[in-house]
Coordinates of C-alpha atoms and ligand atoms in Angstrom, one line a residue:
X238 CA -138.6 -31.4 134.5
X239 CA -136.4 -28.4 134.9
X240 CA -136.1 -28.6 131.0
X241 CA -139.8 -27.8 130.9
X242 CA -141.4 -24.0 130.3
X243 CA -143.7 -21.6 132.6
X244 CA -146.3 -22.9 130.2
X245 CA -145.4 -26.1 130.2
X246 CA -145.6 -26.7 134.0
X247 CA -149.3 -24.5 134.0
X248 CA -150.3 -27.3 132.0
X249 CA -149.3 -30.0 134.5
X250 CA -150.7 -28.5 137.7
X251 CA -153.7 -27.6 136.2
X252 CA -154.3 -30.7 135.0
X253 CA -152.9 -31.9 138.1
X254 CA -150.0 -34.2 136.5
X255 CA -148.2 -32.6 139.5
X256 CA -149.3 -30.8 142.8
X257 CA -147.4 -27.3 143.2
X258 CA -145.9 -29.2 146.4
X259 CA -144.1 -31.4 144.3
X260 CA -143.0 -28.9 142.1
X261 CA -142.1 -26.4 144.4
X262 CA -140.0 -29.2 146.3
X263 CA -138.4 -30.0 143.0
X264 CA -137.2 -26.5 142.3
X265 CA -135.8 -26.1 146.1
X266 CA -133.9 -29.5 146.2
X267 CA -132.4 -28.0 143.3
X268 CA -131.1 -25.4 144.8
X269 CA -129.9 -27.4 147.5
X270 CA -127.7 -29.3 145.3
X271 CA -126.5 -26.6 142.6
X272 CA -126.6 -23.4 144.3
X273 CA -123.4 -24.3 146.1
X274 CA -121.6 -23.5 142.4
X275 CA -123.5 -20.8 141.4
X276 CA -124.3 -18.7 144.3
X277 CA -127.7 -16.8 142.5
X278 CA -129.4 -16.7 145.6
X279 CA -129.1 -14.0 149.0
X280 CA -132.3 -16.0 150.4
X281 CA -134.3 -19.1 150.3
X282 CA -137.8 -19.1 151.6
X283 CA -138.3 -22.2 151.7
X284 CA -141.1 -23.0 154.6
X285 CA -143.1 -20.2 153.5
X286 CA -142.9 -21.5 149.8
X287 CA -144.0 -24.8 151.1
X288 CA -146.6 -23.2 152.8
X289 CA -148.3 -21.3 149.8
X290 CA -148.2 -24.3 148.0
X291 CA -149.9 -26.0 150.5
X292 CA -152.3 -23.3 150.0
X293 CA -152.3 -23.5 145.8
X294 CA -153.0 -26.7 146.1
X295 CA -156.1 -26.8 147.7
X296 CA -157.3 -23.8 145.7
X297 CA -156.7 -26.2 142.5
X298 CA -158.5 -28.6 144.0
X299 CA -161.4 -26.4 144.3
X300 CA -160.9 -25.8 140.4
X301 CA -159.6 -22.1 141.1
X302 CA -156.7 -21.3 139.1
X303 CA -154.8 -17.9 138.1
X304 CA -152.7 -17.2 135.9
X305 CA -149.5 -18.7 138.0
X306 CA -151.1 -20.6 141.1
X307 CA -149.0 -23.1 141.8
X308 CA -145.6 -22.0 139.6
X309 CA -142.7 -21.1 141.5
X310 CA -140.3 -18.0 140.8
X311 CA -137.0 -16.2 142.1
X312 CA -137.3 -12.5 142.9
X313 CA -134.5 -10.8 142.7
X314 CA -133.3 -8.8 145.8
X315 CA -134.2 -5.6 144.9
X316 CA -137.5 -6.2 145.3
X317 CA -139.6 -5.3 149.0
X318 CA -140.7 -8.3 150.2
X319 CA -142.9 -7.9 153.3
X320 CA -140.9 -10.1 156.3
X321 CA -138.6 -11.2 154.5
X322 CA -135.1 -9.8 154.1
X323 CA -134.6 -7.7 150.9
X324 CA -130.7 -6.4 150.6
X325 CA -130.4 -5.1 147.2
X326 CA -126.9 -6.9 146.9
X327 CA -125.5 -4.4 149.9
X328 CA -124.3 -4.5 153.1
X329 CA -125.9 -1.2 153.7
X330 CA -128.9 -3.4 153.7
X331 CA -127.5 -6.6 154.9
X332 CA -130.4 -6.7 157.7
X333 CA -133.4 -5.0 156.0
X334 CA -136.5 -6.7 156.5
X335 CA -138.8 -4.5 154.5
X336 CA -142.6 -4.1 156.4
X337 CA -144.2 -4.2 152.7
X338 CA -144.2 -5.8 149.5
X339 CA -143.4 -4.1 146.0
X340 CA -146.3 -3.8 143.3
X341 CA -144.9 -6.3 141.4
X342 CA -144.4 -9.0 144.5
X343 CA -148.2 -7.9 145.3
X344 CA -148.8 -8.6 141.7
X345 CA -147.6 -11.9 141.4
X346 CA -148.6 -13.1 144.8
X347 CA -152.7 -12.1 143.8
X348 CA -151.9 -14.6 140.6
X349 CA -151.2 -17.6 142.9
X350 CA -147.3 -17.8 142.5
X351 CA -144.9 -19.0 144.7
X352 CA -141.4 -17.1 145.9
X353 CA -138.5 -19.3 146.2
X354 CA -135.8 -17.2 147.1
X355 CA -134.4 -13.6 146.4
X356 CA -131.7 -13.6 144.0
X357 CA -128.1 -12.4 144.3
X358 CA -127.3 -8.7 142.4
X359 CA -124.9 -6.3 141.5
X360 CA -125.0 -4.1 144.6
X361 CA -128.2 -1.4 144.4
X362 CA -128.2 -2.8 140.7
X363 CA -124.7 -1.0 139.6
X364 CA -123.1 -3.5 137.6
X365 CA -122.7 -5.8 134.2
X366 CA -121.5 -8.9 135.9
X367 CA -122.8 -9.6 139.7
X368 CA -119.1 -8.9 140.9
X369 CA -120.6 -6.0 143.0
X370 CA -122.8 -7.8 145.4
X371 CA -121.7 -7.9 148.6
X372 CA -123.0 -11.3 148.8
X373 CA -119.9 -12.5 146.6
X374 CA -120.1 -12.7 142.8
X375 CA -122.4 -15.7 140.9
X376 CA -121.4 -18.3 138.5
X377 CA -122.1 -18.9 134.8
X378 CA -124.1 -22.5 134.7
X379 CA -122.7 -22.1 130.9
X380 CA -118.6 -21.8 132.6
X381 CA -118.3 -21.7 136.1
X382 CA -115.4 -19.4 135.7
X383 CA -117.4 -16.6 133.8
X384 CA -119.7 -13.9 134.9
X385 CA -123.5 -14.1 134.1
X386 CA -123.5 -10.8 133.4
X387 CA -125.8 -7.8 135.9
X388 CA -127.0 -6.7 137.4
X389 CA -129.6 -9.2 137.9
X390 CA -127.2 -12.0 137.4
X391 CA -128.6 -14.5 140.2
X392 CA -132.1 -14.1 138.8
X393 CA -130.8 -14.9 135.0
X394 CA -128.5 -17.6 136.2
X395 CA -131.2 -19.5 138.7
X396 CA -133.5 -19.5 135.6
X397 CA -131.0 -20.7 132.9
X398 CA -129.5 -23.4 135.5
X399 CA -133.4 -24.4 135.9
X400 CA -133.4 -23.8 139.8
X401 CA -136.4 -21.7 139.1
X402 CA -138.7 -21.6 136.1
X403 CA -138.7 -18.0 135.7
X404 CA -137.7 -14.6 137.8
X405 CA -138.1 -11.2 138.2
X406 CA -134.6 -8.8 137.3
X407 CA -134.5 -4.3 137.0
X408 CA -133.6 -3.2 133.8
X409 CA -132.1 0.6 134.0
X410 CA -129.4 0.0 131.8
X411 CA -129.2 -3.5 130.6
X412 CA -129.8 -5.2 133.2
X413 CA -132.2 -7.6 132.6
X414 CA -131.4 -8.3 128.6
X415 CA -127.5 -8.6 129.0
X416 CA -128.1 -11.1 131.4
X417 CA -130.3 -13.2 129.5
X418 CA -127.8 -12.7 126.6
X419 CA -125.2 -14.5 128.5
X420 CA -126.6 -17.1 130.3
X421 CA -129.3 -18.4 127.1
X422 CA -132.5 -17.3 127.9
X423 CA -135.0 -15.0 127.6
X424 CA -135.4 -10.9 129.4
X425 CA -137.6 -8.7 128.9
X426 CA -137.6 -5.1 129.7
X427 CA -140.8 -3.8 129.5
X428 CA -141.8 0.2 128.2
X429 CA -141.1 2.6 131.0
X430 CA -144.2 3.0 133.2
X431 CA -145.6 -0.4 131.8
X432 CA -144.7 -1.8 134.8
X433 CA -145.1 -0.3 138.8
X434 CA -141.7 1.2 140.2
X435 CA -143.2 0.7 143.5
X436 CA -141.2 -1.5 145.9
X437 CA -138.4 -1.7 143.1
X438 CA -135.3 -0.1 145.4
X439 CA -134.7 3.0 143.6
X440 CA -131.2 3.4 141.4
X441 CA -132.1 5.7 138.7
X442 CA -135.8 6.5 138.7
X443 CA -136.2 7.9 135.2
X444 CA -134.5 4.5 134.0
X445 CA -135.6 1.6 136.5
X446 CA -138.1 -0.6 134.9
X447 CA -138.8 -3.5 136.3
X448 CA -138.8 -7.0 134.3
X449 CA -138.6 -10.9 133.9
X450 CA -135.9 -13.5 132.9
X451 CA -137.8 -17.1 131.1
X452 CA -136.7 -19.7 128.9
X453 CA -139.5 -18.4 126.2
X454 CA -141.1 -15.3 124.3
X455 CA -144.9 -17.0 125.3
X456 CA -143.7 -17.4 129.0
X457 CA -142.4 -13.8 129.1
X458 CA -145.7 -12.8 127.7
X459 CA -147.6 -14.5 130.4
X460 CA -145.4 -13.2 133.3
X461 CA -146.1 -9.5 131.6
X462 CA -149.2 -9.9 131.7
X463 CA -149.8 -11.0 135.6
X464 CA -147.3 -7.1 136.4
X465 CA -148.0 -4.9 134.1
X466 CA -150.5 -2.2 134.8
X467 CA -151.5 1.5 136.2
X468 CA -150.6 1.6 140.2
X469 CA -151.3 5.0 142.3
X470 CA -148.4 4.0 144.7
X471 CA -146.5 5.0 141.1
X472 CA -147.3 8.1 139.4
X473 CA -145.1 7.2 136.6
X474 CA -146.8 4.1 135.6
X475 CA -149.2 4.0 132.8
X476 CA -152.9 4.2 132.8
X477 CA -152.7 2.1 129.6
X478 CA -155.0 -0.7 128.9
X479 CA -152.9 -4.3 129.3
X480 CA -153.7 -6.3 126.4
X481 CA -153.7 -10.6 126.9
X482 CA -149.9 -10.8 125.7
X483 CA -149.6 -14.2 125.4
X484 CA -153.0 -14.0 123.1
X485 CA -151.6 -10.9 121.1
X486 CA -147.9 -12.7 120.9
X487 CA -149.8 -16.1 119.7
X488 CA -151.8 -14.2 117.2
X489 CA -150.6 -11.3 116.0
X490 CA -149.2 -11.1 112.1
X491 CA -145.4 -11.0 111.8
X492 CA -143.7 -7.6 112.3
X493 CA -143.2 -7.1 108.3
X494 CA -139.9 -4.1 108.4
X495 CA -137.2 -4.7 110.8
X496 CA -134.1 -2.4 111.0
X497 CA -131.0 -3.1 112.0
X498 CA -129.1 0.0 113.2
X499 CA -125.6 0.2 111.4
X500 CA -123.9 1.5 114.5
X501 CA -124.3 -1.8 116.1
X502 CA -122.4 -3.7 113.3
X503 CA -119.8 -1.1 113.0
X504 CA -116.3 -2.7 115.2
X505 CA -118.4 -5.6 116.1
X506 CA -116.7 -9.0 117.2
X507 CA -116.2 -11.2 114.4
X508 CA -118.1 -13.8 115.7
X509 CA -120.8 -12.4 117.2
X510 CA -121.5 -10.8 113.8
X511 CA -121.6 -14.3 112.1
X512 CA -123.9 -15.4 115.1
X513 CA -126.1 -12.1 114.3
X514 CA -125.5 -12.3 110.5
X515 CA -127.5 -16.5 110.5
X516 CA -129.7 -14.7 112.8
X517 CA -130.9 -12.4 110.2
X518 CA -131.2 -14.9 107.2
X519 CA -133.3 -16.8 109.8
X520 CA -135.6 -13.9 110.2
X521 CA -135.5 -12.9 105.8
X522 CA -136.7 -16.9 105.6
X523 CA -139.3 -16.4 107.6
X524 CA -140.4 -13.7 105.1
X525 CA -139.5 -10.3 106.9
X526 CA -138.0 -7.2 105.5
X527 CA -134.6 -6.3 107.0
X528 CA -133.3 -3.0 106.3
X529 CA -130.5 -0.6 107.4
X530 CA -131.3 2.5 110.2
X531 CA -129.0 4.9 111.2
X532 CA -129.1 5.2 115.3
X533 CA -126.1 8.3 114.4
X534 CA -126.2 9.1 118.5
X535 CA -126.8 5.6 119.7
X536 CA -122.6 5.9 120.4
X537 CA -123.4 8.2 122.9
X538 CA -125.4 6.4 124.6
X539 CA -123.1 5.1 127.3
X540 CA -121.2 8.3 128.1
X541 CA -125.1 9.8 128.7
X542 CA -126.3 7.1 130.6
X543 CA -123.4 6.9 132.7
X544 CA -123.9 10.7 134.0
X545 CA -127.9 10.7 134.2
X546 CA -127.7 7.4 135.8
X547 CA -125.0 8.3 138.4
X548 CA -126.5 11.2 139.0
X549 CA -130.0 10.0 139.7
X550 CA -127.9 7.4 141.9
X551 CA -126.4 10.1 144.5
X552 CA -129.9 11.8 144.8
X553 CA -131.6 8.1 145.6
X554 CA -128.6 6.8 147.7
X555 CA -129.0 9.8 149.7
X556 CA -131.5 8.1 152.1
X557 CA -128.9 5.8 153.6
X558 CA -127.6 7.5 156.2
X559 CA -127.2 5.1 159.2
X560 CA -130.2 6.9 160.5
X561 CA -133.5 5.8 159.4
X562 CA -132.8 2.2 158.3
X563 CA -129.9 0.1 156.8
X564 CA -125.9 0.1 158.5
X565 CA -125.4 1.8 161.0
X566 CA -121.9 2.9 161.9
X567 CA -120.7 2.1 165.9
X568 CA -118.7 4.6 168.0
X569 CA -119.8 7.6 166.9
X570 CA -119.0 11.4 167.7
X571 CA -121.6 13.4 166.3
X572 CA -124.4 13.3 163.4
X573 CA -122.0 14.0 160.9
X574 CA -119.4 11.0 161.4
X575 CA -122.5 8.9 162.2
X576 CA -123.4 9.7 158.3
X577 CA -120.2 9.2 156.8
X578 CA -118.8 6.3 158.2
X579 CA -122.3 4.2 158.2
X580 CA -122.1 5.2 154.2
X581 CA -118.4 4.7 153.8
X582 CA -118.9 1.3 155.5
X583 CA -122.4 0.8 154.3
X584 CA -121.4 0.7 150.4
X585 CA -119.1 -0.8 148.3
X586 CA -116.6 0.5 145.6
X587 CA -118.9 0.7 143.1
X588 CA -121.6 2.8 144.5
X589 CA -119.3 5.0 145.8
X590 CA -117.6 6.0 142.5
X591 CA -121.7 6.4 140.9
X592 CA -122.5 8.4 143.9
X593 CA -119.4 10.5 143.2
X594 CA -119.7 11.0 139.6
X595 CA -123.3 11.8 139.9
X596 CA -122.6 14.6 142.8
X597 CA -120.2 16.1 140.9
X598 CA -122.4 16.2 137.7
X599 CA -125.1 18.1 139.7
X600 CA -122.7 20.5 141.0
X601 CA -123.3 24.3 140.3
X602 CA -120.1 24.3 138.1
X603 CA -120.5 21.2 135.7
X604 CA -124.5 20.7 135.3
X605 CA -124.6 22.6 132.2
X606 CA -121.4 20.9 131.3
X607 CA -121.7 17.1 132.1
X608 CA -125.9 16.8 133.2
X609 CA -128.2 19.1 130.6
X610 CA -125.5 17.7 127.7
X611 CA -126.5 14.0 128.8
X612 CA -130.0 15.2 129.0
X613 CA -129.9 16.7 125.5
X614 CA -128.3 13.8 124.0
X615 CA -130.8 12.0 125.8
X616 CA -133.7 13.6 124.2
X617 CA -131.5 13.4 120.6
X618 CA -131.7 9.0 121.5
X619 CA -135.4 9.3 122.0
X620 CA -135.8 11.4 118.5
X621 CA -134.2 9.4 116.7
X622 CA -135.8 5.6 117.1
X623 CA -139.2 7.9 116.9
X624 CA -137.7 8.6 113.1
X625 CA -136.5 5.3 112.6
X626 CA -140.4 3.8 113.7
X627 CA -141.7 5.9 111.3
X628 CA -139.9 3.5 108.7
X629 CA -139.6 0.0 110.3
X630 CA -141.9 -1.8 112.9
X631 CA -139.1 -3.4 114.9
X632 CA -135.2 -2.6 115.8
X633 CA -132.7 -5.6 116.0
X634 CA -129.3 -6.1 116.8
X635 CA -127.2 -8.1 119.0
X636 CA -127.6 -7.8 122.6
X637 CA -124.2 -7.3 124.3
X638 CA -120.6 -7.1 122.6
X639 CA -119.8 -10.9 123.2
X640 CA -119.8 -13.9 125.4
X641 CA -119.9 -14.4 128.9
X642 CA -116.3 -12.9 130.4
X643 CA -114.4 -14.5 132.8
X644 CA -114.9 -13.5 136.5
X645 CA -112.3 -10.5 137.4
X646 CA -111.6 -9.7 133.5
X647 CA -112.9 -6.2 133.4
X648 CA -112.6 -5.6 137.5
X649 CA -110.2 -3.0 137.4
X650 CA -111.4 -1.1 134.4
X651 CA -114.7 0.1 134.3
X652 CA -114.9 2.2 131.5
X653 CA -114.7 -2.1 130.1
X654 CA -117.4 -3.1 132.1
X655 CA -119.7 -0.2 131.0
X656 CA -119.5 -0.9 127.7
X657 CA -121.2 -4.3 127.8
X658 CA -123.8 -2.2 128.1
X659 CA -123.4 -0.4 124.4
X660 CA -126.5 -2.3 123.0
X661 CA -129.0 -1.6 125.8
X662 CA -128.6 1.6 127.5
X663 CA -130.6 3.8 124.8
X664 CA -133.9 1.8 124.9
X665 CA -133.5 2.5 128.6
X666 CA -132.5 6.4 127.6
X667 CA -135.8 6.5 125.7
X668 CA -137.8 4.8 127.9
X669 CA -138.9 1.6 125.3
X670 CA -139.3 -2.3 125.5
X671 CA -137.0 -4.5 124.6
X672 CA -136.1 -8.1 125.0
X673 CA -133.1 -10.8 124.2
X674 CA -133.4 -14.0 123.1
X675 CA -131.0 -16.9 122.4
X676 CA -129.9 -16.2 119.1
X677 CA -126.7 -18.7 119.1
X678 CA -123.3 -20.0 120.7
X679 CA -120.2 -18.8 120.4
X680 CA -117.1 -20.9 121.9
X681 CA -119.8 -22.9 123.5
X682 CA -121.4 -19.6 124.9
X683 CA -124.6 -18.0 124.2
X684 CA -125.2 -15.0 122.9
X685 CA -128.5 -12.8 122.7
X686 CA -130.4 -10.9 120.1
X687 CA -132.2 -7.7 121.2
X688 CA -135.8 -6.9 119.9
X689 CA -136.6 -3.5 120.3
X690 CA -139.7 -1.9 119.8
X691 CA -141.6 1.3 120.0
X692 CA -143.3 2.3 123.6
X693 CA -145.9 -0.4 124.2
X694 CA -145.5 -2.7 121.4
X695 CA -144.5 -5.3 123.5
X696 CA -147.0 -8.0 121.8
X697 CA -145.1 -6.9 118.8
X698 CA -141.5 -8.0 120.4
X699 CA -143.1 -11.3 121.9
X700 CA -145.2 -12.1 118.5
X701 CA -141.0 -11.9 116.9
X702 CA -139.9 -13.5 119.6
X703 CA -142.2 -16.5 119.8
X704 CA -141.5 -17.0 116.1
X705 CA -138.6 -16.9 115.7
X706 CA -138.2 -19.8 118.4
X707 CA -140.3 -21.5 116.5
X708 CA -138.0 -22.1 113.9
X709 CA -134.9 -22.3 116.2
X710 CA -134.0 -24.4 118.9
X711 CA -131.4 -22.1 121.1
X712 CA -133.7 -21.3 123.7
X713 CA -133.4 -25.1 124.1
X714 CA -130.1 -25.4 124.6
X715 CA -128.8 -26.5 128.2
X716 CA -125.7 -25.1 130.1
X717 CA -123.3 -27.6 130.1
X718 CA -122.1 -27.1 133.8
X719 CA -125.4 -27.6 135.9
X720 CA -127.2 -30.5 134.3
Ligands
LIG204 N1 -124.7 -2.2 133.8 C1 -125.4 -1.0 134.0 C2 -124.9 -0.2 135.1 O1 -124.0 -0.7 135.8 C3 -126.9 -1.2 134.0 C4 -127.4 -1.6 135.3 C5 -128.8 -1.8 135.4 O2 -129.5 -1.9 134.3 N2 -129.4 -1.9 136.6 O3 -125.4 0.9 135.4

């Protein structure tokens, strides 16, 4: 059953095969058994689950169906979720039971869903590999010893161990496609503003976009569908119409031009590029067009990212201060210790080095130097994919580097661990939609291909997507660890 997809299961409760009790139980005696090994989850919610299923099921049996009544899902932990405990991966929010739930929670609660658990996360999202969390790292259902990748690596790995059909993950950097990319299945980051900010804990506003993690493109498409939308609590989300994707991904025309930037080949790993290179002739039998961009800054991409992100970071972060809500520090003097040791013992390594890099890129005496130059190069990003859609309808390229890495490889080094994010940080610099999809293995692990595409063509990424896996079978392919 775990081997089934979103749509797959719809099918079953609505024709009532199975009752969303049954399926719901299912997913949590799952977790019972594997979550031991894998450690994606902070929270179960189990009674409450078992309640709302109570309550899909009667509403079936009254014939009234949404889009997912009945169908369980993870959140991850950086989502509010009203009563229930919402850490964000810290221990600066160990405790936090947040008095409201996020748009997107909101969202998928009106369509009938039902929340599992709140998956483990990088801490406040800061990471490639969910060694940050203060909850302890999570396992690769693919090798227990490696990292699922971040920072939403409980949400990718509950979904590809099948403890969860599907799940929410934040995308600011990467953090929903690299992910996907290592554990085999699907994430999509949606357009900036497609989707509400609202609830989302904040890391780097002008980044953050929420997203989902599912074994296909047409269950992506359905999830997008049920959060995508204009929200007044979020003046950054778009007042855009949202179109039926899983219609538009089922019937649009194939994307005819695809590019394929040749930054993203240059220095890659041998065997990723094989990986990428059957990818390709998969995509030229299936009668598209692939031809060569130049993404010239895309290589800058990183060393941008990591000082508008940072620096976004210390002006968020700023509202843990032992005060309001979160840790608060014992034995205090005055205000001022009360501030630093609740944040000193509040955060993790991590945050503290984003919070000091992006402090001291705000400073009067390095803004112009370190901040308005990652702004420019910023804007430079943005330019050119808006050249390069003038040309091609879609963007590919491998998602991340390589395979999963082993737990603790690239601990000690971060200027490692940041480049796993080479691939995915400029869609998030100019604010576009992406996704990765299981593309093939390599030493047994899988490996991702990114679709990008221009702001609010996602039907266009899905419609790709969807075929491509109709003539592959990757996103089929189970871990070997968790059976
Ligand atoms: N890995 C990136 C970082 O550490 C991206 C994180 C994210 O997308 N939330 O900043």
């Amino acid at each position: 059953m775990h081997e089934k997809t979103l749509i797959e299961l719809r099918e079953d409760i609505r024709s009532k095969k199975i009752s969303s009790t049954e399926l719901t139980k299912f997913y949590l005696d799952r977790i019972k058994k594997y979550d031991d090994k894998l450690n994606s989850f902070i929270t179960i919610t189990e009674e409450r689950a078992l309640e709302r299923a109570k309550i899909a099921d009667s509403e079936i049996a009254k014939g009234k169906v949404k889009k997912l009544t009945g169908i369980p899902i993870a959140q991850k932990d950086i989502f509010c979720t009203k009563g229930i405990k919402t850490t964000c991966g810290s221990k600066m929010l160990s405790n936090f039971i947040s008095p409201y739930d996020a748009t997107v929670i909101e969202k998928f609660n009106e369509e009938g869903s039902i929340m599992i658990g709140k998956t483990n996360m990088d801490e406040f999202a800061m990471g490639s590999s969910n060694e940050t969390s203060y909850f302890g790292n999570v396992h690769n259902p693919w090798n227990l010893e490696c990292v699922p990748g971040g920072s939403s690596g409980g949400s990718a790995a509950s979904v590809a161990a099948g403890l969860a059909p599907c799940a929410t993950g934040t995308d600011t950097g990467g953090s929903i496609r690299q992910p996907a990319s290592l554990t085999g299945i699907c994430g999509l980051k949606p357009t900036y503003g497609r989707v509400s900010r609202y609830g989302m804990i904040a890391f780097a506003s002008s980044l953050d976009q929420a997203g989902i993690f599912a074994k296909t493109a047409e269950d992506c498409a359905l999830l997008l569908s049920c959060i995508s939308g204009y929200d007044s609590k979020d003046s950054t989300s778009s007042k855009k119409d949202v179109p039926d994707y899983l219609e538009e991904c089922r019937n649009l025309n194939l994307p005819k031009k695809i590019g394929v930037p040749i930054e993203f080949l240059k220095d890659l790993d041998k065997g990723v590029a094989k990986v990428f290179q059957e990818a390709l002739r998969e995509l030229e039998n299936m009668n598209c067009e692939i031809v060569d961009i130049s993404l010239k800054s895309s290589k800058l991409g990183v060393s941008a990212y990591q000082v508008v992100a940072p620096a976004e970071c210390s002006s968020n972060l700023s509202r843990y201060d032992g005060v309001r809500f979160g840790h608060r520090a014992n034995n205090i003097k005055d205000i001022s210790e009360l501030y630093k040791k609740s944040r000193s013992e509040g955060f993790g390594n991590e945050v503290k080095r984003r919070i000091l890099v992006g402090t001291y890129a705000l400073s009067a005496g390095y803004y112009d130097a370190y901040y308005l130059k990652a702004q420019k190069i910023r804007s430079l990003i943005s330019s050119e994919f808006n050249t390069a859609f003038n040309n091609v309808d879609l963007i590919i390229g491998p998602t991340a580097p390589d395979v999963a890495f082993k737990i603790g490889e690239k601990m000690n080094d971060p200027i490692a661990m940041y480049l796993s994010d080479v691939y995915t940080v400029s869609t998030n610099l100019a604010g576009l939609p992406a996704i990765s999809i299981p593309m093939g293995l390599k030493n047994d692990l899988p490996l991702g291909l990114q679709i990008i595409g221009n702001h609010f063509q996602e039907s266009q990424i899905l419609s790709l997507a969807r075929q491509f896996q109709e003539v592959t079978d990757w996103h089929k392919k189970q871990p070997s660890e968790i059976k």
